[in-house]
XYZ file of N, CA and C in Angstrom:
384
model
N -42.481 9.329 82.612
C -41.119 8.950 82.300
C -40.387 10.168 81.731
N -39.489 10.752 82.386
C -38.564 11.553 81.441
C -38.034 11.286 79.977
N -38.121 12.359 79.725
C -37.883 12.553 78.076
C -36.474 11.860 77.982
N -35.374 11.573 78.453
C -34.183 10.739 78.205
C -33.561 9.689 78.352
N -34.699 9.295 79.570
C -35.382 7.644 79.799
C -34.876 6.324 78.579
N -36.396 6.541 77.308
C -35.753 5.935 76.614
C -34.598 5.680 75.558
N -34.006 6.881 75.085
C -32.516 6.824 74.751
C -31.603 6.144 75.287
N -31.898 6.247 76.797
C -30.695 5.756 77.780
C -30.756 4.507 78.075
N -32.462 3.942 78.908
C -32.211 2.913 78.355
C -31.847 1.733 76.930
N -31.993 2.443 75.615
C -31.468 1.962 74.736
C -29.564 1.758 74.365
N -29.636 2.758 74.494
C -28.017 3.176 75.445
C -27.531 1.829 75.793
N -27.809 1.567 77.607
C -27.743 0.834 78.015
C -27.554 -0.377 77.642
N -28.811 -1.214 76.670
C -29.283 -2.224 76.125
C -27.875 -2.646 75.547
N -27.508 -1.352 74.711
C -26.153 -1.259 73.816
C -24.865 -1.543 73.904
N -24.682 -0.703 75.468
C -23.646 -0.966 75.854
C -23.601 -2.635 76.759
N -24.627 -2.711 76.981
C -24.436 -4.644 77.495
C -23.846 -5.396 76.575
N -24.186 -4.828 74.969
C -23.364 -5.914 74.339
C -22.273 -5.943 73.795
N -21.991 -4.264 73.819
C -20.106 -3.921 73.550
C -19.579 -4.379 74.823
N -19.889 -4.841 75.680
C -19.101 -4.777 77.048
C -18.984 -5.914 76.513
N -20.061 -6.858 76.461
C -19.673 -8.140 76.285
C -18.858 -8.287 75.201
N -18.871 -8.146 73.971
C -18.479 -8.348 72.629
C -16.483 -8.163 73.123
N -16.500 -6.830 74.148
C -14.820 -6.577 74.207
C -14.504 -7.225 74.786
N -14.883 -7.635 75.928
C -14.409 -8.218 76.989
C -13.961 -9.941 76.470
N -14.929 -10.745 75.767
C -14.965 -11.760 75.287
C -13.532 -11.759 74.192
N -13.307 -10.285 73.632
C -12.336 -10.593 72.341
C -10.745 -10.276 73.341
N -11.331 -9.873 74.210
C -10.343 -9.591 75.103
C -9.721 -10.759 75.658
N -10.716 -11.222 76.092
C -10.263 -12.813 76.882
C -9.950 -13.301 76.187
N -10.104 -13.844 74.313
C -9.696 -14.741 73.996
C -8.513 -14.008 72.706
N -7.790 -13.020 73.336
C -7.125 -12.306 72.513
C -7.136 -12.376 71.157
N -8.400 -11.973 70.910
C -8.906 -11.818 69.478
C -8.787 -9.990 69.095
N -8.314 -9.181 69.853
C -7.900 -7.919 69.700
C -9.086 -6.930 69.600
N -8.761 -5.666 70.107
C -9.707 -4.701 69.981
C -10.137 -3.767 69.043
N -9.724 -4.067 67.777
C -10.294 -3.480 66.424
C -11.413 -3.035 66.458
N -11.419 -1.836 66.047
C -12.814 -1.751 65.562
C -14.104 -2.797 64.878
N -12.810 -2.695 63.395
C -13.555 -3.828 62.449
C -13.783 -5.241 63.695
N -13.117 -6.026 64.294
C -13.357 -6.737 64.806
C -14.308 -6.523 65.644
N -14.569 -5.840 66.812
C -15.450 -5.494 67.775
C -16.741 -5.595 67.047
N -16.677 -4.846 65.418
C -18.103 -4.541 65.211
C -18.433 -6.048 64.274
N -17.249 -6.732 63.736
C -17.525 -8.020 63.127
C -18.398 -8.757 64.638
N -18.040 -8.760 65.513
C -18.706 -9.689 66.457
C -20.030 -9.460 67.055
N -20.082 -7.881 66.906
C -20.926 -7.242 67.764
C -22.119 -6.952 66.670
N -22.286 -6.867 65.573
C -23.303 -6.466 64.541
C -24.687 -7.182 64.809
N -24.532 -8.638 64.760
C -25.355 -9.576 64.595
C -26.487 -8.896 66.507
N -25.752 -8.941 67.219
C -26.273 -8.768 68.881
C -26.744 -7.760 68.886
N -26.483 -6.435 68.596
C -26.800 -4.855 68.115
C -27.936 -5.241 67.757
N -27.820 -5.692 66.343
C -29.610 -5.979 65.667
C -30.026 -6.805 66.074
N -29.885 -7.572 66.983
C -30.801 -8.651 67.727
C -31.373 -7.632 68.682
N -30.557 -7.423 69.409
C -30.895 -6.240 70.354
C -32.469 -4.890 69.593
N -31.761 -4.481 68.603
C -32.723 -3.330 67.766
C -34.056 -4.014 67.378
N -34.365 -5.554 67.262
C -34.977 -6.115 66.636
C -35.922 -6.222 68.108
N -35.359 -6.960 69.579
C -36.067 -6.861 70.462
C -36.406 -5.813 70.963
N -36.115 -4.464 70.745
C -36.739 -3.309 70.825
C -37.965 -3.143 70.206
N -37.838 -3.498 69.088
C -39.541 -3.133 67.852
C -40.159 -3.609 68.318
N -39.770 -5.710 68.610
C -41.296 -6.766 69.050
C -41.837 -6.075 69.779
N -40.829 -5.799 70.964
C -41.276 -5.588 72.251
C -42.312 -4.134 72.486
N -41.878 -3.355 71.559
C -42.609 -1.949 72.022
C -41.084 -1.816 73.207
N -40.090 -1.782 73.059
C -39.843 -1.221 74.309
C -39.949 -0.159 75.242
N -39.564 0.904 73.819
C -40.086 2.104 74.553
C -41.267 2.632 75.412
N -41.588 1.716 75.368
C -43.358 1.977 76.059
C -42.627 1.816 77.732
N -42.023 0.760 77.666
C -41.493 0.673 78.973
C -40.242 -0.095 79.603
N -39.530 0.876 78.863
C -37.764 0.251 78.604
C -37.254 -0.057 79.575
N -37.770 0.154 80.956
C -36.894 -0.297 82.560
C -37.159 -1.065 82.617
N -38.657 -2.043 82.485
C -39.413 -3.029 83.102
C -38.851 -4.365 82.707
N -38.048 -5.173 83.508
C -37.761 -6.453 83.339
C -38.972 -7.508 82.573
N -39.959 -7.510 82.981
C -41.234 -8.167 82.344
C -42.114 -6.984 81.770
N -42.436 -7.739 80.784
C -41.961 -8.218 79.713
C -40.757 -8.016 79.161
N -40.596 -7.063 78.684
C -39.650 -5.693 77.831
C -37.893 -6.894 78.131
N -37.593 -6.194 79.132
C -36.580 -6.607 79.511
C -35.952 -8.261 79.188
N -37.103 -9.138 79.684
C -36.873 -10.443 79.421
C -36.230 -10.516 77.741
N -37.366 -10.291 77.127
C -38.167 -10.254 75.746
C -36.747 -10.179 74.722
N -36.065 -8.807 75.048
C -35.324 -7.844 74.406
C -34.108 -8.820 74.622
N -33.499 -9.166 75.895
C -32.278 -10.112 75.980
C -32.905 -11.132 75.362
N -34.206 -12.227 75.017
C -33.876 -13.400 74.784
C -34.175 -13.254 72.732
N -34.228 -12.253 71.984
C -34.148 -11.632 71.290
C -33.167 -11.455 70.582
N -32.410 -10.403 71.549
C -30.779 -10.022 71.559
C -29.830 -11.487 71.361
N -30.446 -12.216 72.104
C -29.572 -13.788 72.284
C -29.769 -14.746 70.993
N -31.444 -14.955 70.551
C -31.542 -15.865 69.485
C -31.015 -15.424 68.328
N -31.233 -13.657 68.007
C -30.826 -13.075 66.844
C -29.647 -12.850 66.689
N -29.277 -12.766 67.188
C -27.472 -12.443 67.158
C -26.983 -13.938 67.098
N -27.289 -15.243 67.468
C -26.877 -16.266 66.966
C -27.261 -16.484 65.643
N -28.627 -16.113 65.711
C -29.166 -16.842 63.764
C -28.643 -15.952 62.910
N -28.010 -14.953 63.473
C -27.169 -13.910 62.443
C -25.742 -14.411 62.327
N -25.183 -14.806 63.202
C -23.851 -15.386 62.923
C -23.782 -16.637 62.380
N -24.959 -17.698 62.464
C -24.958 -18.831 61.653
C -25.112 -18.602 60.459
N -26.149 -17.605 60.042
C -26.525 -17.601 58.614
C -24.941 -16.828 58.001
N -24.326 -16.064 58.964
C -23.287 -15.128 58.302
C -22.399 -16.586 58.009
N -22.497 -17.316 58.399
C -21.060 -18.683 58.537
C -19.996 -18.382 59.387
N -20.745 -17.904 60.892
C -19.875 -17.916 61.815
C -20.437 -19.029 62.860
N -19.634 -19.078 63.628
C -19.926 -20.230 64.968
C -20.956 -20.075 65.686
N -21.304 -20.987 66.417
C -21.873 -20.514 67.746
C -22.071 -21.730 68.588
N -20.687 -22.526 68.597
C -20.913 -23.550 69.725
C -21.920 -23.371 71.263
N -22.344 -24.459 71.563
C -22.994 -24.284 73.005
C -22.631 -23.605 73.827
N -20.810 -23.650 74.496
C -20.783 -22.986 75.257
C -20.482 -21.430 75.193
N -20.312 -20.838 73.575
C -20.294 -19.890 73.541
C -22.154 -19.196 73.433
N -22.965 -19.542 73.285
C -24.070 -19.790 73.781
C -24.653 -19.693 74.885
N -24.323 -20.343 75.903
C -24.329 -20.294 77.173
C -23.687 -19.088 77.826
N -22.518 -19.087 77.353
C -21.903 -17.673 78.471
C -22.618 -16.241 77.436
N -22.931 -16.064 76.691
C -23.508 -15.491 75.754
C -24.576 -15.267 76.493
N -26.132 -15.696 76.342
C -26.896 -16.053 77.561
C -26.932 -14.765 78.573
N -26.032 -15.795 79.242
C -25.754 -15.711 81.021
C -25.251 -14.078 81.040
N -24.019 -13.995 80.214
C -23.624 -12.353 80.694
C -24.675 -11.532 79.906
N -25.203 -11.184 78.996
C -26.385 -10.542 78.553
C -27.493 -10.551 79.593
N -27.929 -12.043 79.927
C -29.027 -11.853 80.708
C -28.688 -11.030 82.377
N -27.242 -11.645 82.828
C -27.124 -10.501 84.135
C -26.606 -8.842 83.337
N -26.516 -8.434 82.330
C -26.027 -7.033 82.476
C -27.501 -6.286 82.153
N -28.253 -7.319 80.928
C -29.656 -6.567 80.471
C -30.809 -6.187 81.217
N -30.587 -7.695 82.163
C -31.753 -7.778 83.243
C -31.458 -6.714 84.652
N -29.853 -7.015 84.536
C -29.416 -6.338 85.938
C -29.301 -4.665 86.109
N -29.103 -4.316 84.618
C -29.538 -2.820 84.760
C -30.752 -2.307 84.980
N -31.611 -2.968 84.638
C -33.230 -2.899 84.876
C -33.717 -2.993 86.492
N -33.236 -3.918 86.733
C -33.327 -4.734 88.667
C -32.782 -3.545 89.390
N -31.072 -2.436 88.957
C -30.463 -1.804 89.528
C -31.792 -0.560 89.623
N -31.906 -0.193 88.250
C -33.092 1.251 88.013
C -34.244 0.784 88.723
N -34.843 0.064 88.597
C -36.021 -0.700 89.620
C -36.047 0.053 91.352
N -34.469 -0.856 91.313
C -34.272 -0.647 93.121
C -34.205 0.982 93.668
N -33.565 1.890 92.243
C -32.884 2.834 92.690
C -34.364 3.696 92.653
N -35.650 3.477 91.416
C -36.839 4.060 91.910
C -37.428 3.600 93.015
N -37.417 2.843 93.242
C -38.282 2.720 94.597
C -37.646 3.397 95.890
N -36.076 3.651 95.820
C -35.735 3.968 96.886
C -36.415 5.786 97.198
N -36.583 6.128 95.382
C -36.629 7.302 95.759
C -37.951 7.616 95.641
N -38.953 6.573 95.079
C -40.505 6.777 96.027
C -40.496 6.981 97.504
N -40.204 5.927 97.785
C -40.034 6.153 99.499
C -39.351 7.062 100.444
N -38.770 7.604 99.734
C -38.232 9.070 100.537
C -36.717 8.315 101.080
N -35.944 8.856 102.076
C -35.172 9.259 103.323
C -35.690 8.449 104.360
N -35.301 7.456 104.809
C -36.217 6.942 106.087
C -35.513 8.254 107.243
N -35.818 7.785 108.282
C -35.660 8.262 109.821
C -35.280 7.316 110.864
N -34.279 7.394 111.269
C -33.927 6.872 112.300
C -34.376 6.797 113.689
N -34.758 5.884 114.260
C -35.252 6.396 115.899
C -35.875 5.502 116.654
């Protein structure tokens, strides 16, 4: 594994949940503050940092199984039991779409790096 591997995928991990965190305050014009972004986003960050440790990720930060699963469903429980205990919300369906976009950006960057090594095990095909 290259030496920048796991940074990046941590990176990554990271940016799945600022994407989400803006996009969500975006949609529900809750504004793009800092303080706000990081009021929403704190609890998911360390859910996130927290499914890094269980997991060992670094051992093997691309791999959807374990790692990958592990780290989003992690990222998902902790970042709720952090906003309950903080005395913030977390109705079902914010729950659910919570979930769902974490699990396609966390899982799907992994599935993308997956596809994009194998293409380049296999070389260049040939036409003919």
């Amino acid at each position: 594994m290259r030496s920048y591997a796991v940074p990046l995928a941590f990176a990554a991990d990271l940016v799945c949940v600022l994407a989400f965190v803006v996009i969500g305050r975006v949609d529900h014009e809750s504004g793009t503050a800092l303080a706000g972004i990081w009021g929403t986003a704190w609890p998911f960050l360390a859910g996130t940092v927290l499914g890094w440790a269980v997991t060992l990720g670094w051992r093997a930060p691309d791999r959807i199984w374990p790692v990958g699963l592990f780290v989003w469903a992690v990222t998902v429980a902790g970042g709720m039991a952090l906003r309950l205990l903080t005395g913030e919300g977390a109705p079902i369906s914010f729950v659910v779409v919570t979930s769902l976009f974490l699990a396609a950006a966390m899982l799907g960057w992994r599935a993308a790096a997956l596809l994009v090594a194998r293409s380049r095990r296999n070389g260049p095909r040939s036409g003919g």
